Coordinates of C-alpha atoms in Angstrom, one line a residue:
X11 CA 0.0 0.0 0.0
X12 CA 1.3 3.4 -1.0
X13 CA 1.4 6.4 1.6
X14 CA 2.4 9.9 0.0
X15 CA 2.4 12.6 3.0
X16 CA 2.9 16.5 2.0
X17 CA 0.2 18.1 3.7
X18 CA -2.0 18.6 7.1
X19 CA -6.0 17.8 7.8
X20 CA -8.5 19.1 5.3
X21 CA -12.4 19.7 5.3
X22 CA -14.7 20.4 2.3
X23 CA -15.3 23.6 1.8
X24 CA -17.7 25.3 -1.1
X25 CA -15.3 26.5 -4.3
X26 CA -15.9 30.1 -5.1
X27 CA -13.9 29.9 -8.9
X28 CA -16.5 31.6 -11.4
X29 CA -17.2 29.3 -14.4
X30 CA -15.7 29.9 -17.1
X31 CA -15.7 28.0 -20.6
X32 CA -13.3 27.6 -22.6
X33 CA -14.2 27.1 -26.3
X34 CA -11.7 25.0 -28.3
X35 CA -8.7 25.6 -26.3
X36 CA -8.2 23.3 -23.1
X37 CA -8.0 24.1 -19.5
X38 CA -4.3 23.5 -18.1
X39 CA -6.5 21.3 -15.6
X40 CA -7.2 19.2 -18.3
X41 CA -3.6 19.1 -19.3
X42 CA -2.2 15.7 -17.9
X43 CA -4.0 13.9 -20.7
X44 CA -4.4 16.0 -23.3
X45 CA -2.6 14.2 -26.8
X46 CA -3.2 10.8 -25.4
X47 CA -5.5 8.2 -27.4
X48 CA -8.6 7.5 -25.5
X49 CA -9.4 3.8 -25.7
X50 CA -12.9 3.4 -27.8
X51 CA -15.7 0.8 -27.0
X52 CA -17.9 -0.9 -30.2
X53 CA -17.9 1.0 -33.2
X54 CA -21.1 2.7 -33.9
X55 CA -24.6 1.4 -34.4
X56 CA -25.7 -2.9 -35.3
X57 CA -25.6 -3.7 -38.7
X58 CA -24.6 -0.5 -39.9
X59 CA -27.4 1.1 -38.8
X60 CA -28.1 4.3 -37.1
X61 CA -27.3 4.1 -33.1
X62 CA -29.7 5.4 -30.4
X63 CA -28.5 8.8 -29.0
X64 CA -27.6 8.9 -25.6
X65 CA -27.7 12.4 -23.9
X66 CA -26.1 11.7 -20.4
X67 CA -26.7 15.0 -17.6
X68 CA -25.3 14.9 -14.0
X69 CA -22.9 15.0 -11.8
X70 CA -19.9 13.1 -11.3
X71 CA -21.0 8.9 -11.5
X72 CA -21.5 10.6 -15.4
X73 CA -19.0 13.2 -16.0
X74 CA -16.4 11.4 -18.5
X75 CA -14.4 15.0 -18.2
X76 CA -16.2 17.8 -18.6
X77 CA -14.5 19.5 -15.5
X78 CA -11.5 19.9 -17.3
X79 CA -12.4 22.3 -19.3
X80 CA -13.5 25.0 -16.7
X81 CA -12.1 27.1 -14.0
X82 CA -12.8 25.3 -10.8
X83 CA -10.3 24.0 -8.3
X84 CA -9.5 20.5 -7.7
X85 CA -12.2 19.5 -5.1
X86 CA -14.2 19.4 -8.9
X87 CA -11.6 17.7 -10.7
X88 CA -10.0 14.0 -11.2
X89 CA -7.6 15.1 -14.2
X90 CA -4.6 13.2 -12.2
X91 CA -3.1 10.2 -10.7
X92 CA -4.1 7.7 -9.8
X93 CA -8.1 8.6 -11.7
X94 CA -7.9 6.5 -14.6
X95 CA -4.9 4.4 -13.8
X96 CA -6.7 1.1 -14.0
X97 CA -7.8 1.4 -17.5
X98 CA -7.2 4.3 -19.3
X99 CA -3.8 4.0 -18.1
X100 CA -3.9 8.0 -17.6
X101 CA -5.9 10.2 -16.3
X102 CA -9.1 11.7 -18.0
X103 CA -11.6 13.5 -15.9
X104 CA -13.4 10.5 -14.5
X105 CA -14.0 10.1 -10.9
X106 CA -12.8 6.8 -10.8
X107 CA -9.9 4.2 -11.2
X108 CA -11.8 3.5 -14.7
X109 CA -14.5 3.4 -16.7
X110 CA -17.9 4.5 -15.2
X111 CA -21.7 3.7 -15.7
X112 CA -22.3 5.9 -19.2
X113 CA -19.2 4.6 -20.4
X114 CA -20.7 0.7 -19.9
X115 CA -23.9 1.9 -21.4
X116 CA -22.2 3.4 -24.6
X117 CA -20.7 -0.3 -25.0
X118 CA -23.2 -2.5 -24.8
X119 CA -25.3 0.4 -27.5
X120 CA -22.4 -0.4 -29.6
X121 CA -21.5 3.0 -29.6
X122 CA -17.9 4.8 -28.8
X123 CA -17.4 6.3 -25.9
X124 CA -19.7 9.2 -25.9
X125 CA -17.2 12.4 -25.0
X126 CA -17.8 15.5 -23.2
X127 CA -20.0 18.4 -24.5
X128 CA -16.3 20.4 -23.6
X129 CA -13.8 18.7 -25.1
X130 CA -11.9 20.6 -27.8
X131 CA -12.4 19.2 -31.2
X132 CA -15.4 17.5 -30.3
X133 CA -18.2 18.8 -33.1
X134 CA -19.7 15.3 -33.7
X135 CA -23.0 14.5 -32.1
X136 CA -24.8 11.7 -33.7
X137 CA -24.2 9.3 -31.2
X138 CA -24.9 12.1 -28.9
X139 CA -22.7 13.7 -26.3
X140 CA -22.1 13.9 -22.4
X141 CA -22.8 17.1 -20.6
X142 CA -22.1 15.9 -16.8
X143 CA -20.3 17.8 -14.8
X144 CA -18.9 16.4 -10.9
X145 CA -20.3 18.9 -8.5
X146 CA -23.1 19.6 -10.3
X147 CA -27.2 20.0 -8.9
X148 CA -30.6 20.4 -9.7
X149 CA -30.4 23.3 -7.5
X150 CA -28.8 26.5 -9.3
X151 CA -27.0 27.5 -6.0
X152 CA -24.9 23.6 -5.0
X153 CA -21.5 24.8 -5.4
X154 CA -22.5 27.7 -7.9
X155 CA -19.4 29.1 -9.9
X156 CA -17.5 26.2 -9.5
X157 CA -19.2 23.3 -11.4
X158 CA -21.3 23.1 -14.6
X159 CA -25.1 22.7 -13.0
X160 CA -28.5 21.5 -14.5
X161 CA -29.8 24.2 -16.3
X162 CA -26.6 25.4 -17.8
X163 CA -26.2 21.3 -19.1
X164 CA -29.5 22.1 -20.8
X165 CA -28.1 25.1 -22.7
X166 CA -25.0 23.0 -23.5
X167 CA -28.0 20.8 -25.2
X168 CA -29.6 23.3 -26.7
X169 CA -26.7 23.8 -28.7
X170 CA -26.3 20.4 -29.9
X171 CA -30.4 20.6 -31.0
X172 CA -29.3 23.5 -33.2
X173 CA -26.1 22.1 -34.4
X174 CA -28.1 18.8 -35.4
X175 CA -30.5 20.8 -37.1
X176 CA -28.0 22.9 -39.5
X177 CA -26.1 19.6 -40.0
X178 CA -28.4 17.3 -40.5
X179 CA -31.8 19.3 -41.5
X180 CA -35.2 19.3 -39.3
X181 CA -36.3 15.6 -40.2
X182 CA -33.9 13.6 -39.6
X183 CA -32.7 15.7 -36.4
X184 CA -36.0 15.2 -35.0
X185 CA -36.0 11.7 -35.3
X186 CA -32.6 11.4 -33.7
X187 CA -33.4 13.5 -30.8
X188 CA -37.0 11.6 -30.5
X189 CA -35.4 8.1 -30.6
X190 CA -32.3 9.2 -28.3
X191 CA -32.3 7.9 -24.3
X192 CA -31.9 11.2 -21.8
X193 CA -30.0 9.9 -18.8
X194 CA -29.9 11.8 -15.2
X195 CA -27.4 11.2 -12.3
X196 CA -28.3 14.2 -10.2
X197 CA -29.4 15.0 -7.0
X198 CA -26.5 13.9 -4.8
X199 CA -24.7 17.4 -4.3
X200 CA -27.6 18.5 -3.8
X201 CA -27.9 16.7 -0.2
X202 CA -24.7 16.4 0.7
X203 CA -23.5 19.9 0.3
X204 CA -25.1 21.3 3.2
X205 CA -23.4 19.1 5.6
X206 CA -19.8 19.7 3.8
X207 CA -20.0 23.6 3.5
X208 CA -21.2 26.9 5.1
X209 CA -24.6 25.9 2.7
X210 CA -27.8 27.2 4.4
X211 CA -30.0 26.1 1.7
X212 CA -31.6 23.1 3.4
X213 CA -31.7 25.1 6.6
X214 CA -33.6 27.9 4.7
X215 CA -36.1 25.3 3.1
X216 CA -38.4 25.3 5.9
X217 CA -38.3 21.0 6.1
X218 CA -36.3 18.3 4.4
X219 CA -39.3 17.6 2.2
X220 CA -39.6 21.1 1.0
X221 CA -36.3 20.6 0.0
X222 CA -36.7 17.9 -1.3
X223 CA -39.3 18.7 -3.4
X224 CA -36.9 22.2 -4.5
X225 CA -34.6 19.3 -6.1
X226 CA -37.4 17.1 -8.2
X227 CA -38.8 20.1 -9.1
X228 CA -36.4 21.5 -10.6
X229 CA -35.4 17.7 -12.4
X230 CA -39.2 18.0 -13.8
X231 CA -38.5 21.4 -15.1
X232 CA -35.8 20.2 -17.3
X233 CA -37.3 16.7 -18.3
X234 CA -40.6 17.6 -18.8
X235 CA -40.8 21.3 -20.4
X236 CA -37.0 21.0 -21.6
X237 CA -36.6 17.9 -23.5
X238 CA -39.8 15.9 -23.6
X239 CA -41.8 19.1 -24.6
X240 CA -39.2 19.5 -27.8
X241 CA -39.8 15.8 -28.7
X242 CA -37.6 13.6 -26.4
X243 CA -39.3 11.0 -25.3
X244 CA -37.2 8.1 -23.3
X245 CA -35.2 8.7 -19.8
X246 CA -32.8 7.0 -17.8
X247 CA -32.7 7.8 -14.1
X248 CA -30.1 6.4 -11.3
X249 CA -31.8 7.1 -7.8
X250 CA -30.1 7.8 -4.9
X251 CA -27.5 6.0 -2.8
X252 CA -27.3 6.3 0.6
X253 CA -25.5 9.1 1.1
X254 CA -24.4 8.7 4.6
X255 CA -22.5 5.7 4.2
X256 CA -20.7 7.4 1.3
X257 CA -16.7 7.4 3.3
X258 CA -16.7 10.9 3.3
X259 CA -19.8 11.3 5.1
X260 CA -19.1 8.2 7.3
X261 CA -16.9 9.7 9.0
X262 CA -18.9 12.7 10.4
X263 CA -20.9 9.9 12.3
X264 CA -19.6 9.9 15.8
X265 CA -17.1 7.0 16.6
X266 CA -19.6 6.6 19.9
X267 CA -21.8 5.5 17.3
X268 CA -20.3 2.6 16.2
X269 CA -18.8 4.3 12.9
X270 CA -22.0 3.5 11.4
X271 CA -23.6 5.6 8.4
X272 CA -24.4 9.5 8.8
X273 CA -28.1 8.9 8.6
X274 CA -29.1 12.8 8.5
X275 CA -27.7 12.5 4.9
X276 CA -29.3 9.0 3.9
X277 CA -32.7 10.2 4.9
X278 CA -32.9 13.0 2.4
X279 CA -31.5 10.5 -0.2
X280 CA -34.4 8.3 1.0
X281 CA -36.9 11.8 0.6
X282 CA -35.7 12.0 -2.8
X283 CA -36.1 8.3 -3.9
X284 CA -39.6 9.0 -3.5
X285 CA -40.4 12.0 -4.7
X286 CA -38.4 10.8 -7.8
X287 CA -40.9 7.3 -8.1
X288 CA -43.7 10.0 -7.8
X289 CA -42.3 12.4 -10.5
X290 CA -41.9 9.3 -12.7
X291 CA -44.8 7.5 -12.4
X292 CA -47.0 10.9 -12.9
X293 CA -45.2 11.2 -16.1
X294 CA -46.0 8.2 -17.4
X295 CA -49.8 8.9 -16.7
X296 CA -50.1 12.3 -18.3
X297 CA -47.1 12.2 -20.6
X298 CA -48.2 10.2 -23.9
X299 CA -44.9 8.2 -24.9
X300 CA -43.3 8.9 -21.6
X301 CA -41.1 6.2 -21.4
X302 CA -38.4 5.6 -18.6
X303 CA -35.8 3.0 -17.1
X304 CA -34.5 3.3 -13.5
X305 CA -31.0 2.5 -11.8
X306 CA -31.5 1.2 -8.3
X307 CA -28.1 3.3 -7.5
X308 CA -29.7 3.0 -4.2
X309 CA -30.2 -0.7 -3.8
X310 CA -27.3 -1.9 -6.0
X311 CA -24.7 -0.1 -3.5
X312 CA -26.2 -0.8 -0.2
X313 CA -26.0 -4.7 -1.5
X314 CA -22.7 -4.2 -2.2
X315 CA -21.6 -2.7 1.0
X316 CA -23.4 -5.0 3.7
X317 CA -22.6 -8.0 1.4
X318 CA -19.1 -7.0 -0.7
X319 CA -18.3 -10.8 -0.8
X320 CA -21.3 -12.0 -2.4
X321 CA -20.1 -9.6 -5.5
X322 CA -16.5 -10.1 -5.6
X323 CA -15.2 -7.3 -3.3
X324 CA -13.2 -7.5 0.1
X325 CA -14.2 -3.7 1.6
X326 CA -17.6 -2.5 1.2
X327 CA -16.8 0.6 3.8
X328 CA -13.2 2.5 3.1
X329 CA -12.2 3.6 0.1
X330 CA -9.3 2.5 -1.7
X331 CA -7.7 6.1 -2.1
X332 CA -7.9 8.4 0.5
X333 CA -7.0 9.0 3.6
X334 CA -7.8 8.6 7.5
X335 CA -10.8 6.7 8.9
X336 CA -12.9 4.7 6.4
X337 CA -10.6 6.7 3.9
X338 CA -12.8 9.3 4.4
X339 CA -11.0 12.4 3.8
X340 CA -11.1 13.5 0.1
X341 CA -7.4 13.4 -0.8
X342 CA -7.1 11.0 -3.7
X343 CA -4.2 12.0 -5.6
X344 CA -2.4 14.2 -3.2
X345 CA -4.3 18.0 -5.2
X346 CA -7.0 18.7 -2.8
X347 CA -7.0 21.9 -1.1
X348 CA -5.1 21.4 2.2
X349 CA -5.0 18.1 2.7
X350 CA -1.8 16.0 0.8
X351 CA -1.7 12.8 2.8
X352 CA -3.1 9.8 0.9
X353 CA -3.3 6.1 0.8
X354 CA -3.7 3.9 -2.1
X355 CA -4.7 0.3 -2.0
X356 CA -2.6 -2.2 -4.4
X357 CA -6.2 -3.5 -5.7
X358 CA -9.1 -1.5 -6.6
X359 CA -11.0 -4.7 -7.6
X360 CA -11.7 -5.7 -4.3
X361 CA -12.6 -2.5 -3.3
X362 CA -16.3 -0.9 -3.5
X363 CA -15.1 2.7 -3.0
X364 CA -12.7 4.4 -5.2
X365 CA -12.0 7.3 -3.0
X366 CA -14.3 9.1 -0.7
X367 CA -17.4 9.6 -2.8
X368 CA -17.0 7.5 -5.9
X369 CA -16.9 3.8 -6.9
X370 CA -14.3 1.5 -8.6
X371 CA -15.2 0.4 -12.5
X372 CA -15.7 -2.8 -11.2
X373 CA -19.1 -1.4 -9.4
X374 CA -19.6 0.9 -12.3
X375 CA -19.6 -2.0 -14.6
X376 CA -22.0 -4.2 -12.4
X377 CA -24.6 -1.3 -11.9
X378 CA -24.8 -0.7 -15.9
X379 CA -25.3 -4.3 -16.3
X380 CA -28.3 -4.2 -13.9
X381 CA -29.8 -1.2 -16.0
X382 CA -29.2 -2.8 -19.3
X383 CA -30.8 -6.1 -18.8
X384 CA -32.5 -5.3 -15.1
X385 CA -32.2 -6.8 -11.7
X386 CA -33.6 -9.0 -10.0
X387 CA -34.6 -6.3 -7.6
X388 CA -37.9 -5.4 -7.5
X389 CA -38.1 -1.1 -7.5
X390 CA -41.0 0.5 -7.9
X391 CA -42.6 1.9 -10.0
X392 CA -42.4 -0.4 -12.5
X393 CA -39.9 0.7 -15.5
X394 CA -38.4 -0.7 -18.9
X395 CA -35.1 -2.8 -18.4
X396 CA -32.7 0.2 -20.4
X397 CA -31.8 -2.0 -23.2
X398 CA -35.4 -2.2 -24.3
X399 CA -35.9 1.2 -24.0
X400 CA -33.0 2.1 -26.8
X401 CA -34.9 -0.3 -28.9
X402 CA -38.3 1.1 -28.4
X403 CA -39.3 3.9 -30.9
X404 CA -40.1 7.7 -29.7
X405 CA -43.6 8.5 -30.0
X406 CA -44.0 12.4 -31.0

């Protein structure tokens, strides 16, 4: 196990760096892999046949690099070692030793790996494009300035709608964008911000619910009157895990405890769970064509912490990379704010965290497997198993 010490303790504390984009020309964040091959997965649609689009918008389990384009600071950022090393061999923006859940989902669509909305060069969206960015909320104000959030996403695909259009003309853009899965990984900044910064937004809420209720509704906004209003028609959700057994958040659960999860946290993932079965399955009712496939994010991880064994893993709890209890502390890599102390296990396979808030590609790979061909798992409500939704047809 590897121990690299240059620093002192460190707590999470809200970025103030003002967004900014850069067109074409990349960040020097993003300049550790820049000029390096990324590895590509299938080759494009069956048969030679148009691919479904996938439109991926989030945080960081989706965020293949987007980060690395903008001026943040590196609490938003995995452009360095050891991100990447168990793959791509470098690092790429990815918050994880590997690959992660919309890169499995681009591979077993046949597609490439679908890129970031900012990387330079990229002006090629058939196949659609990834607009995540780590950090990011439904909520405008979750660490505003420093990440790329929801609505801004949306403008981001807004432009690709136009670019489609001039490209490709008004028919066959509208059938691409009608047949094309929208996929969401959002919500869990949302929560865990207040408990990691000076964030009063829960506080000011007036109840957990309210809150809550701040987060879907904003997530119907976008869905409904943004993209199923202009003719998209078939969504991918992952719900929430529970966010107090996330390492980072572990460890602000007394050791008097028993070290056990920060349940504050993991009841406003639970709020959100079902306000987000709620939101989906009124959709469905008044929505003609609505259709949707859910991740039990939720489920899948809790499985996989209280019974690592029974899916291949040693740890459920600590992190691989990190540092102090549970390798809690958020100091992968050695580039976080004050904190340079890290530890690095020899074997993120056997390891369910990848450093205090993300998972290994191992998990990643299991959980896109669930969504593709469905678990055993009963959720509710009731949704299409994701690989049957590509194949199903968009109804205008």
């Amino acid at each position: 196990m590897a121990t690299h010490r240059l620093g002192c303790f460190f707590i999470l504390q809200i970025p103030v760096a003002v967004l900014l984009v850069l067109d074409g020309i990349a960040a020097a964040a993003g300049s550790e892999y820049r000029g390096k091959p990324q590895k590509k997965l299938g080759g494009g649609g069956p048969g030679g046949t148009a691919a479904t689009a996938l439109f991926f918008f989030g945080d960081s389990y989706f965020d293949a690099g987007n980060n690395n384009y903008i001026n943040t600071t590196t609490l938003d950022q995995a452009n360095f070692w050891p991100y990447g090393e168990s793959y791509f061999s470098f690092p790429t923006g990815r918050f994880s030793n590997g690959r992660l859940i919309s890169d499995f989902i681009a591979e077993y669509a046949k597609l490439p790996l679908i890129p970031p909305f900012l990387q330079p060069g990229n002006q090629e969206y058939r196949n659609g494009v990834n607009f995540a960015s780590a950090g990011a909320g439904a909520l405008d104000e979750t660490f505003r300035g420093a990440v790329i959030g929801l609505r801004t996403q949306l403008r981001y695909y807004t432009k690709v709608k136009a670019w489609l259009r001039h490209e490709l003309g008004d028919v066959e853009s509208n059938t691409i964008l009608s047949r094309a899965v929208y996929l969401f990984s959002i919500g869990t900044n949302d929560y865990t911000s207040p408990f990691l910064t000076n964030s009063t937004m829960l506080a000011n809420s007036g109840s957990p619910s309210k809150y809550a209720g701040m987060v879907i509704g904003n997530l119907t906004s976008v869905v409904k009157q943004a993209i199923y209003d202009r003719g998209g028609r078939k969504f991918g959700f992952l719900n929430l895990g529970s966010l107090g057994c996330l390492p980072g958040l572990r460890i602000l659960q007394s050791q008097t405890k028993g070290g056990g999860c920060f349940e504050e946290a993991s009841k406003l993932a639970n709020l959100h769970n079902r306000a987000l079965y709620n939101f989906l399955s009124k959709m469905e009712d008044q929505l003609q064509g609505f259709r949707y496939s859910i991740c039990d994010f939720n489920g899948a991880l809790r499985h996989r912490m209280d019974h690592p064994s029974r899916f291949g893993f040693e740890e459920g709890r600590a992190a691989c990379c990190g540092a102090g209890r549970y390798k809690g502390i958020y100091s992968c890599g050695g580039k976080r704010a004050m904190v340079k102390d890290f530890e690095l296990c020899e074997n993120p396979k056997k390891y369910v965290f990848w450093d205090s808030y993300h998972l290994t590609e191992r998990v990643y790979r299991q959980m896109a497997s669930e969504m593709w061909n469905g678990s055993r798992r009963r959720g509710r409500p009731y949704s299409l198993k994701l690989k049957d939704l590509l194949q199903a047809q968009g109804i205008l």
